[in-house]
């Protein structure tokens, strides 16, 4: 390929975007040759979605230039992006469920004040598009009656109908079956044959390798590498994506696992739409060990935590814990699980773990507010609550040491310490802990890690969910890797390295020949 | 994460006050629009409400109803529910009070009737709130709509009962017989007279004390019991409530029972304290006014007492005003009430961002 | 017997008219995602403005214009609070209802000094009945003649407008570009935003239309159905229209039927006052009056069908951080 005569569908120069304290995109440069599939890969929070939202006009960049076909364009909103020939298929489809496919497609491009003409014209145009790109879909069907794979096709048609020459797809296969995903990639490649340029955002290496012409890697808001797909391989990409992690040092002895305290058999969870989010997950958790669950977020880890802690019901499978067998028919509520000495530090402390409007001492009893220690016959023992909170805050070095301060006014690290202290100080048999150090400052991270190890050494069983690979590697004694709602890998701490885990997380791992007996 | 914070007093004090000032400013414009001097009018209002003993008594009497309904709206708000049915609950609560009085007034002494009537009012009010609460919690029907519908159903039910069953024989208008005096809640001026305190004749009665007790009850319940803990959790972060093992549906139901019971106590003041007979339309919009009181009182009992006194003063002063300036109707008070709901409720965010940004800039500088 | 039925149906049309207009008004607003319990206030405000302007200018048509202007202003306040400032839709609706309840009487007293009422309207200041062609001639024809002359003829223009509004609303909502966007914005505003359409502008247009229709309904109350403005003359019709809107599941034709049903019950209740029916005996009027509300509650609770409103209703639209 000759770089000079190459024409670029999209060129980005110096794109930066900041959300409050977070630098989501830093000085991004990107050139996408016309008529190619260009992959963008990176971990969670690497800034891929933000970048695409900027190209599509959903956010405005703080700085930088966007060029389409060599011309700089001003994109302030989606309308501008559509005019510039850019279309986007969002991760969560932007469809009106109770509209027909046709109505969804013409929305915003109706071609006149009356629908009839526009719809008829669209019908013809869609016939043509469907044939040209082999995108069959019943345009008179209601969207809510279509399977997700077809809904996605509607999104693609919607973009093409608006004359998109550049099509952005954000994690398009997350909701698809493997067959649907294959079909999608066939569609995408036929699109490029017609001169459409495709930008594919994903964290799945296999898809990148199988379908793209070029690939760019993002890490922590920056564009770190560009490769021609044919000239790279999954190992290099995995390493680029994950980066050279600073090995977290956690002082800990080898684990001395004892009896199994919790075991899950074939756990399945479906969401309200009936989509299976957790697929036949089985695991055993022993006293005195830390079991790490690695994976890119959204691959079933949250569902696992919620089903184990009794927050969401399982659709099938069973949990054995504290001498009880918990099934879909005989469920236990979150309050009952807690009473059986299961503690849970949720992944999102703002959404779930705390009530940010509460004072610290109140937030410090959430979930245990019914306990006798905090309650008299009628009134709560406020004095006792405050004193206990004060003591815990001192022990956990929560600052400022003020039990009456609103929880919202503590820093992320101190909020997290309040939550972890609350759960750990109950002296639970099992601790479920999700993203223990998300949004936590460096100093607090170390402290939190020490406490987790201390709890393990006290003979407790700990299930750790984290999207931070280095955290998983530093703390875990055993590691399970989740992908698409299922457990796809199981390695011991000694065997674990970034490359193996990265490949497993991207579902691209193959057992070395003859390695397993 | 050391971001500049907006001082607490700005959010708790300045912004609410600012919004109320806007509402009063808009009210002043209404006075100007009808060619009256708002300052002069405010003078009459204040004099009517606080200028003499009877005026104060009337102000507090109105405030009593508003405290009940304000607390009712507020406790539901705390759990994230909008109880717009205070009007109907107060109405049916009054029925409960009236029935107790009609049944027992010739057989029991006041000391027994009073608690029975209070329980009757609370129970009837709670029962009326129960159905919408149950339907919201278990069948997902929207509580705002169902409570509105229940206001109308209550109104028709009362007309039916009054006309067909409870009306005193021989009367044209649907009013029950007057209760025996043993079922009259004592007036405060009667109670205080032996102590040498003269406060003029006003309808202010013991229900006012009950209202204050309800404020204490509210304060203790919401901030000092595990039930209050649960309802505040449900109201501010339902996901966290789920995480904490709190049954949202159950909380919804019993919070609405409490809310309905509080609204039902309006009947104690109106039926047992003042009218001494069961009649139609004694709720006179107090249920809706409770929304303004709760919003203005920032869902805190002290705030609610102050807001109820303010609106009580407006009701009483409004009468005085209409007397002094015949071109003004007491309804102008309703306008002020509506403006307060608009500016401290619906438009509460209008200047919030700007004021906060001002303090953030100052803090950053 | 037949004549009685015709008379009841005739009354049904008269009583249903403001319900139909207000319910269709609510349909526009709620289809766009804006909850409107302020129908009552807009109705009352419209009624007052119509009567006041008609009294001053001596023209029902000028009254109608003022009613629409007043009602649209109130709708814009609601829009300003709910769309621009993401205020609570219910609180805003309550505020508008309360303000109007007080303001109409206050201004009425100041302007006309009749205790808050407007002067009685006569002549051109009212919308008077229109006799359809040949109505008198065919009145004697059995059955059809009576239906034509009594039931269909002899209403004022706003009654006909209300009924014409039903197909018109249907057409706007389901056959025009605006209607498509309106329905989309109430279901999934994100889809509308990403399609390059302004969510706020669609919603503002919806509340303005809502204001226009409520204004007409208000004018009907004070300058057609009655001859002047009375305190609180909307008497819960706005809330009943809201119930009809829900009962009709936010669709124009079912909403019309719900309004007719509610209007019919009202007309029957008036007729049955003190009448002893065979078998059942005397039916309390209140039992009939209360039926619209009871039916709506039963529907909401899923006991008779299911009322599923627009999905994004009542939720302020905020661009999410991806």
Tab-separated table of C-alpha atoms in Angstrom, chain A residues 219-423:
chain	number	residue	atom	x	y	z
A	219	UNK	CA	-4.989	2.168	26.258
A	220	UNK	CA	-5.921	4.618	29.016
A	221	UNK	CA	-7.297	7.237	26.669
A	222	UNK	CA	-4.397	7.129	24.266
A	223	UNK	CA	-3.831	5.560	20.890
A	224	UNK	CA	-0.804	3.348	21.503
A	225	UNK	CA	-0.301	1.448	18.260
A	226	UNK	CA	-1.483	0.992	14.707
A	227	UNK	CA	-0.977	-2.291	12.894
A	228	UNK	CA	-1.860	-3.873	9.612
A	229	UNK	CA	-3.861	-6.841	10.777
A	230	UNK	CA	-2.081	-9.290	8.514
A	231	UNK	CA	1.242	-8.274	10.037
A	232	UNK	CA	0.337	-8.762	13.683
A	233	UNK	CA	-0.930	-11.572	15.861
A	234	UNK	CA	-3.006	-12.052	18.932
A	235	UNK	CA	-0.046	-12.183	21.289
A	236	UNK	CA	1.249	-8.817	20.208
A	237	UNK	CA	-2.193	-7.262	20.321
A	238	UNK	CA	-2.975	-8.682	23.745
A	239	UNK	CA	0.237	-7.254	25.084
A	240	UNK	CA	-0.351	-3.867	23.478
A	241	UNK	CA	-3.854	-3.786	24.856
A	242	UNK	CA	-2.976	-4.733	28.394
A	243	UNK	CA	0.353	-2.935	28.420
A	244	UNK	CA	3.315	-3.656	30.645
A	245	UNK	CA	1.614	-3.660	33.982
A	246	UNK	CA	3.459	-2.392	36.957
A	247	UNK	CA	3.403	-5.520	39.042
A	248	UNK	CA	1.420	-4.786	42.133
A	249	UNK	CA	3.252	-6.026	45.158
A	250	UNK	CA	1.079	-7.594	47.756
A	251	UNK	CA	2.809	-9.292	50.641
A	252	UNK	CA	1.191	-12.604	51.095
A	253	UNK	CA	2.038	-16.142	51.956
A	254	UNK	CA	0.889	-19.028	49.833
A	255	UNK	CA	-2.746	-19.795	50.433
A	256	UNK	CA	-3.782	-22.646	52.659
A	257	UNK	CA	-7.177	-23.520	51.334
A	258	UNK	CA	-9.382	-25.669	53.537
A	259	UNK	CA	-12.887	-27.000	53.124
A	260	UNK	CA	-15.224	-25.784	50.396
A	261	UNK	CA	-17.650	-23.259	51.845
A	262	UNK	CA	-19.583	-22.319	48.771
A	263	UNK	CA	-20.203	-24.159	45.580
A	264	UNK	CA	-22.268	-23.182	42.602
A	265	UNK	CA	-23.559	-25.666	40.072
A	266	UNK	CA	-24.630	-24.745	36.548
A	267	UNK	CA	-25.865	-21.297	37.561
A	268	UNK	CA	-27.900	-19.494	34.926
A	269	UNK	CA	-29.356	-15.986	35.083
A	270	UNK	CA	-31.600	-14.328	32.524
A	271	UNK	CA	-32.303	-10.606	32.372
A	272	UNK	CA	-35.739	-9.019	32.095
A	273	UNK	CA	-35.649	-9.415	28.313
A	274	UNK	CA	-35.048	-13.115	28.714
A	275	UNK	CA	-31.473	-12.910	27.455
A	276	UNK	CA	-29.197	-15.333	29.261
A	277	UNK	CA	-26.529	-13.307	31.032
A	278	UNK	CA	-24.949	-16.065	33.076
A	279	UNK	CA	-24.460	-19.399	31.394
A	280	UNK	CA	-24.033	-22.549	33.454
A	281	UNK	CA	-21.378	-21.228	35.760
A	282	UNK	CA	-19.996	-23.706	38.248
A	283	UNK	CA	-17.382	-22.882	40.832
A	284	UNK	CA	-16.079	-23.885	44.224
A	285	UNK	CA	-14.869	-21.474	46.829
A	286	UNK	CA	-12.703	-22.704	49.694
A	287	UNK	CA	-12.035	-21.230	53.074
A	288	UNK	CA	-8.706	-19.450	53.177
A	289	UNK	CA	-8.414	-18.634	49.480
A	290	UNK	CA	-8.996	-15.775	47.140
A	291	UNK	CA	-10.693	-16.806	43.931
A	292	UNK	CA	-10.278	-14.125	41.276
A	293	UNK	CA	-12.758	-13.668	38.458
A	294	UNK	CA	-11.102	-11.967	35.502
A	295	UNK	CA	-12.816	-10.703	32.386
A	296	UNK	CA	-13.729	-7.654	30.407
A	297	UNK	CA	-16.666	-6.026	32.146
A	298	UNK	CA	-20.118	-7.017	30.984
A	299	UNK	CA	-19.249	-10.674	30.545
A	300	UNK	CA	-21.401	-11.921	33.388
A	301	UNK	CA	-19.336	-10.960	36.431
A	302	UNK	CA	-21.951	-8.574	37.832
A	303	UNK	CA	-24.671	-11.169	37.362
A	304	UNK	CA	-22.501	-13.713	39.175
A	305	UNK	CA	-22.061	-11.412	42.172
A	306	UNK	CA	-25.740	-10.532	42.252
A	307	UNK	CA	-26.976	-14.091	42.042
A	308	UNK	CA	-24.580	-15.340	44.699
A	309	UNK	CA	-25.555	-12.563	47.075
A	310	UNK	CA	-29.271	-13.157	46.557
A	311	UNK	CA	-30.027	-9.848	44.845
A	312	UNK	CA	-31.158	-11.343	41.546
A	313	UNK	CA	-32.908	-14.689	41.260
A	314	UNK	CA	-31.308	-17.506	39.289
A	315	UNK	CA	-33.177	-19.067	36.416
A	316	UNK	CA	-31.636	-22.484	36.984
A	317	UNK	CA	-28.778	-24.200	38.766
A	318	UNK	CA	-28.028	-24.309	42.461
A	319	UNK	CA	-25.834	-22.868	45.178
A	320	UNK	CA	-24.698	-24.820	48.205
A	321	UNK	CA	-23.778	-22.555	51.102
A	322	UNK	CA	-23.847	-22.829	54.886
A	323	UNK	CA	-25.614	-26.161	54.785
A	324	UNK	CA	-28.351	-24.824	52.567
A	325	UNK	CA	-29.205	-25.675	48.992
A	326	UNK	CA	-30.434	-22.658	47.126
A	327	UNK	CA	-32.241	-23.138	43.843
A	328	UNK	CA	-34.601	-21.242	41.581
A	329	UNK	CA	-37.483	-22.922	43.392
A	330	UNK	CA	-36.061	-22.309	46.853
A	331	UNK	CA	-34.421	-18.922	46.572
A	332	UNK	CA	-32.899	-16.848	49.323
A	333	UNK	CA	-33.154	-13.091	49.496
A	334	UNK	CA	-30.249	-10.744	49.960
A	335	UNK	CA	-31.207	-10.333	53.607
A	336	UNK	CA	-31.247	-14.109	54.141
A	337	UNK	CA	-27.861	-14.579	52.476
A	338	UNK	CA	-26.438	-11.903	54.712
A	339	UNK	CA	-27.847	-13.680	57.734
A	340	UNK	CA	-25.929	-16.766	56.612
A	341	UNK	CA	-22.745	-14.706	56.870
A	342	UNK	CA	-22.217	-13.797	53.283
A	343	UNK	CA	-20.832	-10.297	52.887
A	344	UNK	CA	-20.844	-8.428	49.603
A	345	UNK	CA	-18.882	-5.394	48.501
A	346	UNK	CA	-20.708	-4.463	45.304
A	347	UNK	CA	-18.945	-3.351	42.156
A	348	UNK	CA	-20.603	0.032	42.070
A	349	UNK	CA	-20.568	1.694	45.447
A	350	UNK	CA	-22.607	4.698	44.293
A	351	UNK	CA	-25.382	2.741	42.682
A	352	UNK	CA	-25.530	-0.056	45.167
A	353	UNK	CA	-23.122	-0.055	48.061
A	354	UNK	CA	-23.952	3.285	49.616
A	355	UNK	CA	-26.718	5.785	49.932
A	356	UNK	CA	-24.701	8.887	49.195
A	357	UNK	CA	-27.221	11.147	50.883
A	358	UNK	CA	-26.729	9.339	54.187
A	359	UNK	CA	-24.259	10.331	56.849
A	360	UNK	CA	-21.292	7.994	57.122
A	361	UNK	CA	-22.551	6.246	60.250
A	362	UNK	CA	-25.839	5.449	58.521
A	363	UNK	CA	-24.186	4.199	55.370
A	364	UNK	CA	-21.982	2.068	57.604
A	365	UNK	CA	-24.922	-0.154	58.603
A	366	UNK	CA	-26.616	-0.559	55.226
A	367	UNK	CA	-27.836	-4.122	55.015
A	368	UNK	CA	-27.253	-4.664	58.743
A	369	UNK	CA	-29.653	-1.962	59.875
A	370	UNK	CA	-31.981	-4.565	61.362
A	371	UNK	CA	-29.325	-6.007	63.650
A	372	UNK	CA	-29.943	-5.989	67.403
A	373	UNK	CA	-26.745	-4.092	68.076
A	374	UNK	CA	-28.154	-1.091	66.268
A	375	UNK	CA	-31.728	-1.273	67.451
A	376	UNK	CA	-33.642	-0.768	70.622
A	377	UNK	CA	-37.273	-1.764	70.833
A	378	UNK	CA	-38.356	1.142	68.672
A	379	UNK	CA	-35.587	3.635	68.154
A	380	UNK	CA	-32.240	2.906	66.587
A	381	UNK	CA	-29.245	3.145	68.896
A	382	UNK	CA	-27.785	6.119	67.222
A	383	UNK	CA	-25.066	6.621	69.793
A	384	UNK	CA	-23.874	3.036	69.394
A	385	UNK	CA	-23.913	3.354	65.630
A	386	UNK	CA	-21.889	6.530	65.681
A	387	UNK	CA	-19.370	5.148	68.132
A	388	UNK	CA	-18.884	1.954	66.203
A	389	UNK	CA	-18.533	3.888	62.975
A	390	UNK	CA	-16.010	6.207	64.564
A	391	UNK	CA	-13.954	3.262	65.766
A	392	UNK	CA	-14.037	1.571	62.370
A	393	UNK	CA	-13.172	4.741	60.556
A	394	UNK	CA	-10.163	5.086	62.799
A	395	UNK	CA	-9.129	1.465	62.302
A	396	UNK	CA	-9.476	1.731	58.534
A	397	UNK	CA	-7.972	5.184	58.357
A	398	UNK	CA	-11.016	6.787	56.769
A	399	UNK	CA	-10.565	10.499	56.343
A	400	UNK	CA	-11.941	12.826	57.419
A	401	UNK	CA	-12.730	10.949	60.591
A	402	UNK	CA	-16.248	12.278	60.906
A	403	UNK	CA	-19.162	9.821	61.177
A	404	UNK	CA	-21.620	12.660	60.570
A	405	UNK	CA	-20.225	13.726	57.213
A	406	UNK	CA	-22.453	12.968	54.217
A	407	UNK	CA	-21.140	9.916	52.410
A	408	UNK	CA	-21.111	11.820	49.123
A	409	UNK	CA	-18.477	14.157	50.547
A	410	UNK	CA	-15.837	11.494	51.088
A	411	UNK	CA	-13.344	10.726	48.342
A	412	UNK	CA	-13.786	7.528	46.352
A	413	UNK	CA	-11.155	5.679	48.331
A	414	UNK	CA	-12.639	6.620	51.676
A	415	UNK	CA	-16.142	5.729	50.524
A	416	UNK	CA	-14.839	2.357	49.449
A	417	UNK	CA	-13.182	1.848	52.824
A	418	UNK	CA	-16.484	2.565	54.533
A	419	UNK	CA	-18.148	-0.120	52.429
A	420	UNK	CA	-15.375	-2.691	52.818
A	421	UNK	CA	-15.091	-2.066	56.536
A	422	UNK	CA	-18.829	-2.559	56.899
A	423	UNK	CA	-18.737	-5.907	55.143
